[in-house]
PDB file of C-alpha atoms in Angstrom:
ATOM      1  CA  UNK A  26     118.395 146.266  78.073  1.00 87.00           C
ATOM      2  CA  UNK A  27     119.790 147.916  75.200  1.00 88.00           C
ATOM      3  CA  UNK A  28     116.809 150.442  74.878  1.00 91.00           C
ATOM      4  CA  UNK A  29     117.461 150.932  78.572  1.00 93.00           C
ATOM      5  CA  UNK A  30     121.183 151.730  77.728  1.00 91.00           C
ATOM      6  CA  UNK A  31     120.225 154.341  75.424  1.00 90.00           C
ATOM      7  CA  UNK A  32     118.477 156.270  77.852  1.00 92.00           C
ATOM      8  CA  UNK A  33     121.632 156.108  80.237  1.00 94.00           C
ATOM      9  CA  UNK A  34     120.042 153.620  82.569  1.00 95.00           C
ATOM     10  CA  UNK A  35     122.569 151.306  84.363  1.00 95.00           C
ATOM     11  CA  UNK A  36     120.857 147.410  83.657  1.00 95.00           C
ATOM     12  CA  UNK A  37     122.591 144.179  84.967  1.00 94.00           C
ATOM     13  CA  UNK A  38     119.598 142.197  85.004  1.00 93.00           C
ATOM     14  CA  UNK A  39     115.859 141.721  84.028  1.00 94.00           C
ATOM     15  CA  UNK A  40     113.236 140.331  86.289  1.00 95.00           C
ATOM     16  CA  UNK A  41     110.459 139.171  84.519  1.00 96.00           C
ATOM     17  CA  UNK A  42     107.285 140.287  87.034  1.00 94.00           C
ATOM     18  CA  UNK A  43     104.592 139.682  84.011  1.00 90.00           C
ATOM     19  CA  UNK A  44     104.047 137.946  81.194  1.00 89.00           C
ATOM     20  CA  UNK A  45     101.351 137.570  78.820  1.00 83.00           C
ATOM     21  CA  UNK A  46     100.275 139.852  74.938  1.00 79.00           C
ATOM     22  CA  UNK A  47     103.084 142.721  77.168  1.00 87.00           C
ATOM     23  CA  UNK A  48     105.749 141.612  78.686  1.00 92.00           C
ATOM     24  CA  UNK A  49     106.700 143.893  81.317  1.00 95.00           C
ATOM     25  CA  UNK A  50     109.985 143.835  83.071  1.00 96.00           C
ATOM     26  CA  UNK A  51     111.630 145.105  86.634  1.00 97.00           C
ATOM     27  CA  UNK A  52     115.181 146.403  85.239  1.00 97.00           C
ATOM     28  CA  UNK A  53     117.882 146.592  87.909  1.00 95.00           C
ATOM     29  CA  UNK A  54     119.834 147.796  89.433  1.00 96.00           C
ATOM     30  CA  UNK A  55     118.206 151.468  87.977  1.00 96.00           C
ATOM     31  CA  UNK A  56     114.861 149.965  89.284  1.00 95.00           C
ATOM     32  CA  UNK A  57     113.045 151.031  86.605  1.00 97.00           C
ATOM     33  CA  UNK A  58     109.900 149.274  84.830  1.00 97.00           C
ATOM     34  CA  UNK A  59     109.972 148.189  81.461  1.00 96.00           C
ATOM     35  CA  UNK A  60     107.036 147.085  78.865  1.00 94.00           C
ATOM     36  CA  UNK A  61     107.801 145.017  75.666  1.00 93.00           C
ATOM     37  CA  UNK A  62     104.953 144.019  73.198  1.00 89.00           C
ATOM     38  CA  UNK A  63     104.894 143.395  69.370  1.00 89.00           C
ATOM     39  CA  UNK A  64     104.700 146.506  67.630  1.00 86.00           C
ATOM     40  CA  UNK A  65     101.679 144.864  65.094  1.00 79.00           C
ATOM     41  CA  UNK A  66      99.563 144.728  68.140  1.00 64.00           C
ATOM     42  CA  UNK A  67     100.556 148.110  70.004  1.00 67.00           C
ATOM     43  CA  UNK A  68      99.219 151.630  70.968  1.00 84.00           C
ATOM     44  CA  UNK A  69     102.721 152.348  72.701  1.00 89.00           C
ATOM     45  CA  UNK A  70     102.837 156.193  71.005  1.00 89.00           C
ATOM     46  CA  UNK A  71      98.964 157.156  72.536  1.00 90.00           C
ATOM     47  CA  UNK A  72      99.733 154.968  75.907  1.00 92.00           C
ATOM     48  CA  UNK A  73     102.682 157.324  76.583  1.00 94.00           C
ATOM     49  CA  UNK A  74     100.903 160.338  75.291  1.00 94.00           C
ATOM     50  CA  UNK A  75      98.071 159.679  77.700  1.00 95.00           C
ATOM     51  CA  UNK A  76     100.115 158.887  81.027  1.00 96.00           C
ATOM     52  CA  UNK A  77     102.203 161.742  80.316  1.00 96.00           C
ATOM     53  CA  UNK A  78      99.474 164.435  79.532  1.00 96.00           C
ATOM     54  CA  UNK A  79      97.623 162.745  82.695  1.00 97.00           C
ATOM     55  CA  UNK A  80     100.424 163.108  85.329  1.00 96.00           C
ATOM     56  CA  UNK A  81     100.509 166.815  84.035  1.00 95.00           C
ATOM     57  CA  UNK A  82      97.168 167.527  85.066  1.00 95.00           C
ATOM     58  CA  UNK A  83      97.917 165.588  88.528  1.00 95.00           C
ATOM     59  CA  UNK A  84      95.891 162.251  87.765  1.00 97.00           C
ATOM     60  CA  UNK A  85      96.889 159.285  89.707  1.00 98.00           C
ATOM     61  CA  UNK A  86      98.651 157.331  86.995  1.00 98.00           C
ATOM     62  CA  UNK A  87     102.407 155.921  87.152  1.00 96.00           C
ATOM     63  CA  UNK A  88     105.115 157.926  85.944  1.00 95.00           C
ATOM     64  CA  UNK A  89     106.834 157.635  82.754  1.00 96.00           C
ATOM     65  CA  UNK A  90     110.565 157.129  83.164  1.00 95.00           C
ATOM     66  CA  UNK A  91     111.184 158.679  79.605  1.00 94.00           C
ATOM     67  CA  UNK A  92     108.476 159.800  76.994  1.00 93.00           C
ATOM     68  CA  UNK A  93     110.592 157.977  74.316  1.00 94.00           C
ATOM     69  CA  UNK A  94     109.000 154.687  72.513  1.00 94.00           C
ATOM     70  CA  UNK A  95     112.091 152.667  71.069  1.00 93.00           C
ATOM     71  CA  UNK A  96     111.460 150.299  68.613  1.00 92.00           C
ATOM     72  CA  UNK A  97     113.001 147.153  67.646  1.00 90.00           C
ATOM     73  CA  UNK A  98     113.163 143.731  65.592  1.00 90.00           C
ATOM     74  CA  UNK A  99     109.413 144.303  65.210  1.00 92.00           C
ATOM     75  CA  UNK A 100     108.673 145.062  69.115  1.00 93.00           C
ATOM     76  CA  UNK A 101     108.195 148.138  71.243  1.00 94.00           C
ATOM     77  CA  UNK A 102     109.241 148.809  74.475  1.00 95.00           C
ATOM     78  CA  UNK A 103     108.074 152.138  77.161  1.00 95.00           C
ATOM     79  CA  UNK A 104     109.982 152.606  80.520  1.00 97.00           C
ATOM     80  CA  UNK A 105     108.229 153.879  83.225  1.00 97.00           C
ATOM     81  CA  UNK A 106     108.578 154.274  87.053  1.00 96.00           C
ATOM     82  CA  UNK A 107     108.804 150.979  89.399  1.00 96.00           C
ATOM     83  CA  UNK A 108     106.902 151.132  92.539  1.00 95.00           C
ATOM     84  CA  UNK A 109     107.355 148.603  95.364  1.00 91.00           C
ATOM     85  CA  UNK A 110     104.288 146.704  96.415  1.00 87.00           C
ATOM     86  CA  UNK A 111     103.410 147.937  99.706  1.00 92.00           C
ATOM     87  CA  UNK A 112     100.999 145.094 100.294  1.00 85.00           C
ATOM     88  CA  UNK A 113      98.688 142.104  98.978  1.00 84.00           C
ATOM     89  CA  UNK A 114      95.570 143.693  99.799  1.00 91.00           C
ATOM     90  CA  UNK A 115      92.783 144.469  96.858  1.00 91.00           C
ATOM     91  CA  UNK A 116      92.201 148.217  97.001  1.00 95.00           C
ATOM     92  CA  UNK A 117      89.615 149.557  98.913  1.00 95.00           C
ATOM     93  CA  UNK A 118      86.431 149.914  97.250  1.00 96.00           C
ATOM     94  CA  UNK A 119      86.218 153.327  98.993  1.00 96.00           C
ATOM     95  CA  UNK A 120      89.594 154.277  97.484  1.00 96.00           C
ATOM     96  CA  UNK A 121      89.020 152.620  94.573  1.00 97.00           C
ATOM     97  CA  UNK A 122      86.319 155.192  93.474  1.00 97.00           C
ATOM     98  CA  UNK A 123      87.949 157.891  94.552  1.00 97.00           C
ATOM     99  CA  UNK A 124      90.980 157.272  92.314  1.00 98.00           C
ATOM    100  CA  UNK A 125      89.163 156.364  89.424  1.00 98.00           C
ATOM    101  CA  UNK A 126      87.463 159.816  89.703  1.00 98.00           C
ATOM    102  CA  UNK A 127      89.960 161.561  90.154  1.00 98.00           C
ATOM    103  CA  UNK A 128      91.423 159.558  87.008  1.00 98.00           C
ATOM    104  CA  UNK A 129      88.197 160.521  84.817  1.00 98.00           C
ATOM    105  CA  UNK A 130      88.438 164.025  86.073  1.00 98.00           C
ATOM    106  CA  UNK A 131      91.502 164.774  84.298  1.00 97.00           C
ATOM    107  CA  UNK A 132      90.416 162.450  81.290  1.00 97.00           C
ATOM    108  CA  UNK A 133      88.067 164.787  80.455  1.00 97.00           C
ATOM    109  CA  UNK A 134      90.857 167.818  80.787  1.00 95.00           C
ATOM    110  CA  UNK A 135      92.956 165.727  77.832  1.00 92.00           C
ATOM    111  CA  UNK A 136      91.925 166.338  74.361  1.00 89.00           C
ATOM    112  CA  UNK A 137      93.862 163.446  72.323  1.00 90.00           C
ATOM    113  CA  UNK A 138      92.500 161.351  68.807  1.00 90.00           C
ATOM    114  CA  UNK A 139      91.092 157.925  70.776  1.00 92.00           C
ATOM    115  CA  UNK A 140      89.281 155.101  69.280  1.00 94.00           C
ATOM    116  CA  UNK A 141      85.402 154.723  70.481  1.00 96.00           C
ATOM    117  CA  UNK A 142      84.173 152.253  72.623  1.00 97.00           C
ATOM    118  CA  UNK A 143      82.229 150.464  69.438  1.00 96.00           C
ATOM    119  CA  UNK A 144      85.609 150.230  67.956  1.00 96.00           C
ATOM    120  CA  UNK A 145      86.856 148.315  70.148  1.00 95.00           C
ATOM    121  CA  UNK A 146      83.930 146.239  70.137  1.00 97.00           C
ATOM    122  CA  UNK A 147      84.187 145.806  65.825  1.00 97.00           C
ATOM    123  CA  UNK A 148      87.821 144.786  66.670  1.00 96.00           C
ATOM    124  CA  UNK A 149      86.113 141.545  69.032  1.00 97.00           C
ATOM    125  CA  UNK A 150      83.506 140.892  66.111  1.00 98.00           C
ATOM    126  CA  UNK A 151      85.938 140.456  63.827  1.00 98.00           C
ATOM    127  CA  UNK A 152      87.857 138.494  65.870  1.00 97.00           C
ATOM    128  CA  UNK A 153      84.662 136.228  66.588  1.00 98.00           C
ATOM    129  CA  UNK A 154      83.722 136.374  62.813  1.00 98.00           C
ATOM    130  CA  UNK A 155      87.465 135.121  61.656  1.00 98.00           C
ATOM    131  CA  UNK A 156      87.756 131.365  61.670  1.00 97.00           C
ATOM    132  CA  UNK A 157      91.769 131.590  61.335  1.00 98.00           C
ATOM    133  CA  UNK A 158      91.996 133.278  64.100  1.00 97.00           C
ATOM    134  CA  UNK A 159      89.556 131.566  66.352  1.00 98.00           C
ATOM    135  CA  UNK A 160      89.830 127.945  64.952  1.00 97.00           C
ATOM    136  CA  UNK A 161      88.913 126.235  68.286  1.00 97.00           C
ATOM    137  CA  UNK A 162      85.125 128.586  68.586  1.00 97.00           C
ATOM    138  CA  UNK A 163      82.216 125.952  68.108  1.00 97.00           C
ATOM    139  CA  UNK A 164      79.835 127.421  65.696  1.00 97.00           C
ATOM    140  CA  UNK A 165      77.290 127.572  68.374  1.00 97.00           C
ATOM    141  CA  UNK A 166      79.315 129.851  70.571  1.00 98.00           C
ATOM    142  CA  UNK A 167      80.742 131.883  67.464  1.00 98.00           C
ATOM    143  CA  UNK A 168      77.043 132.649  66.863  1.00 98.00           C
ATOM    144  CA  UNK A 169      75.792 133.672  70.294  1.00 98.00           C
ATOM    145  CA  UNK A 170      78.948 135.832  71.332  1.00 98.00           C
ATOM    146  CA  UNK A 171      78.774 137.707  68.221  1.00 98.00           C
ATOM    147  CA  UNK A 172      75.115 138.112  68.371  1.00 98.00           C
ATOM    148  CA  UNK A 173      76.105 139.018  72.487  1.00 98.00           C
ATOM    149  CA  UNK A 174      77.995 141.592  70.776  1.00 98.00           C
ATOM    150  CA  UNK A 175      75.796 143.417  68.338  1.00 98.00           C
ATOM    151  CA  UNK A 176      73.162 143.505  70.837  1.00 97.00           C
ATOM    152  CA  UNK A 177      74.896 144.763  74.069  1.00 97.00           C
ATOM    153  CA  UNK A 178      77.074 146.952  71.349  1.00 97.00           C
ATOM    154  CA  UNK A 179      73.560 148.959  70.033  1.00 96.00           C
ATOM    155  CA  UNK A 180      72.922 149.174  73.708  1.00 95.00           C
ATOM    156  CA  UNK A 181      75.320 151.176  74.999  1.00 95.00           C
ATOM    157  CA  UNK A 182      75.559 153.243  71.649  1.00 94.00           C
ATOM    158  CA  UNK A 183      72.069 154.211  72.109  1.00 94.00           C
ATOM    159  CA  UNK A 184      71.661 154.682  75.859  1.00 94.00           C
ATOM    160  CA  UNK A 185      72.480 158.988  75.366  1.00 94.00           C
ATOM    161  CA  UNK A 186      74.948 159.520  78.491  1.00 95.00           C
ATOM    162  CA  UNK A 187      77.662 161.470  78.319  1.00 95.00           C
ATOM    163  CA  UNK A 188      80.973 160.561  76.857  1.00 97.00           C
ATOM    164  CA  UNK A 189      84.394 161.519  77.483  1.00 97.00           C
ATOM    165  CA  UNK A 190      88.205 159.732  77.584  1.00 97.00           C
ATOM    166  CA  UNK A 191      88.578 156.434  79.854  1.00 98.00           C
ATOM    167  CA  UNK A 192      91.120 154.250  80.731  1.00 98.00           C
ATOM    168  CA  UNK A 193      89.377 151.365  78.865  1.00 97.00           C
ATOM    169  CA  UNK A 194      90.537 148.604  81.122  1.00 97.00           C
ATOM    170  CA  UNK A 195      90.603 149.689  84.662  1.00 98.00           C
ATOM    171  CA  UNK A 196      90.334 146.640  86.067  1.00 97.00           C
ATOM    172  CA  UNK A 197      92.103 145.846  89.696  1.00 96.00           C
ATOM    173  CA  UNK A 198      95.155 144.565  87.861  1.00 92.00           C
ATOM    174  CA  UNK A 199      95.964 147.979  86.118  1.00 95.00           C
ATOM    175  CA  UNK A 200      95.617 149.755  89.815  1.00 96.00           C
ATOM    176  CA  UNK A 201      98.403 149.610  91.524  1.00 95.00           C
ATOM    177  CA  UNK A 202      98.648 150.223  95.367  1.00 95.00           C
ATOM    178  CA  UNK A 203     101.905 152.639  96.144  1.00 95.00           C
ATOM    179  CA  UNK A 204     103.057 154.873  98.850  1.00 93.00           C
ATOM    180  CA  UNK A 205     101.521 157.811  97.042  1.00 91.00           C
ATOM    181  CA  UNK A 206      98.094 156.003  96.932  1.00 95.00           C
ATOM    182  CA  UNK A 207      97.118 153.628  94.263  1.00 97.00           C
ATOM    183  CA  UNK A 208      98.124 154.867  90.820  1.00 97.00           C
ATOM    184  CA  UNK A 209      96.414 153.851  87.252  1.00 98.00           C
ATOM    185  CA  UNK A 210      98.858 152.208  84.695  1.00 95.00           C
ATOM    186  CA  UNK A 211      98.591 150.438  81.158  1.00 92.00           C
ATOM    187  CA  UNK A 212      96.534 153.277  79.105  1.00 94.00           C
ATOM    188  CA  UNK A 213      96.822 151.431  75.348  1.00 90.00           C
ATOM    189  CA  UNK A 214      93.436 150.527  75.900  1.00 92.00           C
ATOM    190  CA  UNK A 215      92.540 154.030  76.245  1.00 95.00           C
ATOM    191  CA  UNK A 216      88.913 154.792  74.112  1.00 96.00           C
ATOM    192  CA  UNK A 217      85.869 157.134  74.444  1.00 97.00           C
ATOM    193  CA  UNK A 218      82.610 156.255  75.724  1.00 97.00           C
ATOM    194  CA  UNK A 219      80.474 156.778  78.835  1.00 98.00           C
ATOM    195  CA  UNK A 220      82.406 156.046  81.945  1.00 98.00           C
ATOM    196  CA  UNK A 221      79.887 153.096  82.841  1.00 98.00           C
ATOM    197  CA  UNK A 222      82.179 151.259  80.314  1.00 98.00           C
ATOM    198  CA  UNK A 223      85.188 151.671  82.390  1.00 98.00           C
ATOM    199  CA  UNK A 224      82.823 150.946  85.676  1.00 98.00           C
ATOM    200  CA  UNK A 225      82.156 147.420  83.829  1.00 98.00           C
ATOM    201  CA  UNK A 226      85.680 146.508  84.601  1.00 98.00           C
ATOM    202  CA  UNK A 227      85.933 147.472  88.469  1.00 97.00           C
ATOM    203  CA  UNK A 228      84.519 145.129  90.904  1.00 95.00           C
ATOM    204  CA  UNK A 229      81.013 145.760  91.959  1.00 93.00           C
ATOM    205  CA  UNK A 230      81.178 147.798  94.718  1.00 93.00           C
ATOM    206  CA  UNK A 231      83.194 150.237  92.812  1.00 96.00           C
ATOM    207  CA  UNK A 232      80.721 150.747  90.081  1.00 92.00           C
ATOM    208  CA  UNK A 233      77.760 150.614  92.551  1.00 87.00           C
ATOM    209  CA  UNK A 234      79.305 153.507  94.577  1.00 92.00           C
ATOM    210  CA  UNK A 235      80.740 155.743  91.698  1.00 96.00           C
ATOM    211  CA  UNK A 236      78.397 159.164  91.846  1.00 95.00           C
ATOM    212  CA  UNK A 237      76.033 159.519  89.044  1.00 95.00           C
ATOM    213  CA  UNK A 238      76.300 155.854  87.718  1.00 96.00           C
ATOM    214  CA  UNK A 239      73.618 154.987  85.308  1.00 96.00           C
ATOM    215  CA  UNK A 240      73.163 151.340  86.803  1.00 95.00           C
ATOM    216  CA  UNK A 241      71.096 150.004  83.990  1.00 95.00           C
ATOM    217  CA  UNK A 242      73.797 151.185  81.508  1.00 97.00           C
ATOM    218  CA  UNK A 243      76.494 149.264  83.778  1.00 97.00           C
ATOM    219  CA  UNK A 244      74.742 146.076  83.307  1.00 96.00           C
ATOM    220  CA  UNK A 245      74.688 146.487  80.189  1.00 97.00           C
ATOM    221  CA  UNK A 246      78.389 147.323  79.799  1.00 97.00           C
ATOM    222  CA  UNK A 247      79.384 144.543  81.852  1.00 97.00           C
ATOM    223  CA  UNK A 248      77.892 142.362  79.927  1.00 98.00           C
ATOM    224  CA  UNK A 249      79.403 143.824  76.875  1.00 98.00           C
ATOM    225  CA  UNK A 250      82.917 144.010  78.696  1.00 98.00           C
ATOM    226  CA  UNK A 251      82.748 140.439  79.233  1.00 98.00           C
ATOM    227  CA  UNK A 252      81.590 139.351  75.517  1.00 98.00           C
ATOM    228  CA  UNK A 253      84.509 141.150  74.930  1.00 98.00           C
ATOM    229  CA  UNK A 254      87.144 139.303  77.249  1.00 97.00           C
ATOM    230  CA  UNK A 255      85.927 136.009  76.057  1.00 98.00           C
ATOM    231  CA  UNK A 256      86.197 136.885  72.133  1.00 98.00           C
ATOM    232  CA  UNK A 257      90.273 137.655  72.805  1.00 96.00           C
ATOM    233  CA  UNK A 258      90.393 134.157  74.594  1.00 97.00           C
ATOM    234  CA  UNK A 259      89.593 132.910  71.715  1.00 97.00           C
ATOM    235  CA  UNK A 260      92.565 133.826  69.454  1.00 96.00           C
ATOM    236  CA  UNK A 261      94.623 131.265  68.485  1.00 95.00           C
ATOM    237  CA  UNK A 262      97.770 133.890  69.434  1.00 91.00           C
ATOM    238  CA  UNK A 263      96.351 134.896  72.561  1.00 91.00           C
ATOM    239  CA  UNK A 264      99.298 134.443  74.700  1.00 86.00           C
ATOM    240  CA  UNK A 265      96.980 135.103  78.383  1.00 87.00           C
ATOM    241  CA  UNK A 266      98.073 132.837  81.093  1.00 86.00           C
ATOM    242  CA  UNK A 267      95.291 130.048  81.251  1.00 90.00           C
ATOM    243  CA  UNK A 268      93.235 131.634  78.900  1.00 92.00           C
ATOM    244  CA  UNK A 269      91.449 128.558  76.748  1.00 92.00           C
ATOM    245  CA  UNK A 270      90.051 127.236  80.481  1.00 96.00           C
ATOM    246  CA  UNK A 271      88.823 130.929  80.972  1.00 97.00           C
ATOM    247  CA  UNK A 272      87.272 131.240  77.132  1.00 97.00           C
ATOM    248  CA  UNK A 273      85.456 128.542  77.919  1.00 97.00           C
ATOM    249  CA  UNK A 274      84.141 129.496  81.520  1.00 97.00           C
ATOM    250  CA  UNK A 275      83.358 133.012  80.527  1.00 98.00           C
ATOM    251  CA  UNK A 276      81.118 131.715  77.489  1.00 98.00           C
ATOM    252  CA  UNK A 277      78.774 129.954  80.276  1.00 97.00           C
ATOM    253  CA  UNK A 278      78.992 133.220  82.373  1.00 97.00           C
ATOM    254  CA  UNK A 279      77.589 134.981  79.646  1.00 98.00           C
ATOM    255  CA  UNK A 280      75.006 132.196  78.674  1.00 97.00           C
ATOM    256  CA  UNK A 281      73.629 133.105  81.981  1.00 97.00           C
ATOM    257  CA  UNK A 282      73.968 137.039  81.983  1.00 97.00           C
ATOM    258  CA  UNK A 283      72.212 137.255  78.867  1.00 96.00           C
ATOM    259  CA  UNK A 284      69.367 134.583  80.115  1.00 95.00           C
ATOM    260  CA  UNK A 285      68.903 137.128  83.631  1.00 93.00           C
ATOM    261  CA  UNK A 286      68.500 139.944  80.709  1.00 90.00           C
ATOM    262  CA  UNK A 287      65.938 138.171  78.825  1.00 85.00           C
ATOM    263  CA  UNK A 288      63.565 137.899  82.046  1.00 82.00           C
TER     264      UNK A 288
END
């Protein structure tokens, strides 16, 4: 709220509407969204970067309220645009693909330093290959998901499609349904790779409709993307809602991925 003050905002009160590794926060009565994580554990300066060099080239991505990234007592917290819900529905599949090429199309217009897909995925190895961090990982499972890993990692390194900027998570949760269509938002996952990875985190008939999909490669990836969920489940810090019970059912959902693969 102080942040908030800084930028002239008038704040009487914060709603909290999410809460898990970001915090993110309806501030009223400007109306005006707010996003608080740990600076240790943040991308806040390339997520802003992103949004803001995407909304320039007309991508459907939420607006930043102010390009400014305040830090403070070892946090950092964005403000961007609130939009109303305007109903409970998933997005259509349909719509679904067209936003998320229209989001890609002006990925590939933005020319800003990224990690790589495979750097993301040495950040869940390490994660797996840590027992600090991951005290509660049976040996068993600490072995398969980092072998899951390595192998679904070479994979997609090897498989020679194209590459360009992506979201990185585009999953339903980070596509929000507005009045001006549905809009993209939380870009600190942002990476390069080929867009099959960001397919991986759509449901399936978005990445089984997106033009041009390699759908061997999208196997692959989602079977990467979800080695990758269940290594952060894992972390003894990890502060997502429910997320021991989901560790734990997403290790025997990739038992079974990687036994259809071996057939």
């Amino acid at each position: 709220m102080g942040s908030a003050a800084r930028l002239g905002l008038t704040v009487h009160d914060a709603a909290v509407l999410h809460d898990s590794n970001t915090l993110t926060l309806r501030l009223r009565p400007c109306d005006v969204l707010a996003r608080v994580a740990p600076a240790a554990h943040q991308c806040a300066r390339l997520e802003v970067a992103v949004a803001a060099r995407l909304a320039e080239v007309g991508s459907p991505v939420a607006v930043l309220e102010s390009p400014e990234v305040f830090a403070r007592d070892g946090y950092v917290t964005t403000f961007w645009t609130y939009y109303a819900p305007v109903t409970t529905h998933p997005v259509p599949d349909a719509e679904y693909v067209d936003a998320l090429e229209r989001l890609h199309a002006g990925m590939r217009r933005v020319d800003l330093p990224t990690p790589h897909v495979t750097d993301r995925v040495s950040e869940a190895r390490s994660l797996v290959a840590d027992h600090d961090r991951t005290p509660e990982l049976a040996d068993a499972d600490r072995a398969f998901l980092a072998g899951t890993l390595d192998r679904m990692c070479r994979a997609v390194s090897e498989s020679g499609r194209p590459e360009q900027l992506l979201h990185g998570e585009p999953h339903p949760g980070n596509l929000l349904p507005t009045r001006a269509g549905p809009l993209f938002i939380d870009f600190e996952t942002c990476c390069r790779g080929p867009v099959e990875f960001d397919l991986a985190h759509t449901p399936d008939g978005v990445g089984d409709h997106y033009p041009g999909v390699d759908h061997r490669l999208l196997r692959d990836c989602r079977i990467l993307v979800l080695a990758m969920i269940t290594a952060w489940r894992w972390d003894r810090d990890d502060q997502f809602p429910d997320g021991h019970r989901l560790g734990i059912e997403w290790l025997g959902a990739l038992r079974k991925a990687t036994a259809e693969l071996d057939r």
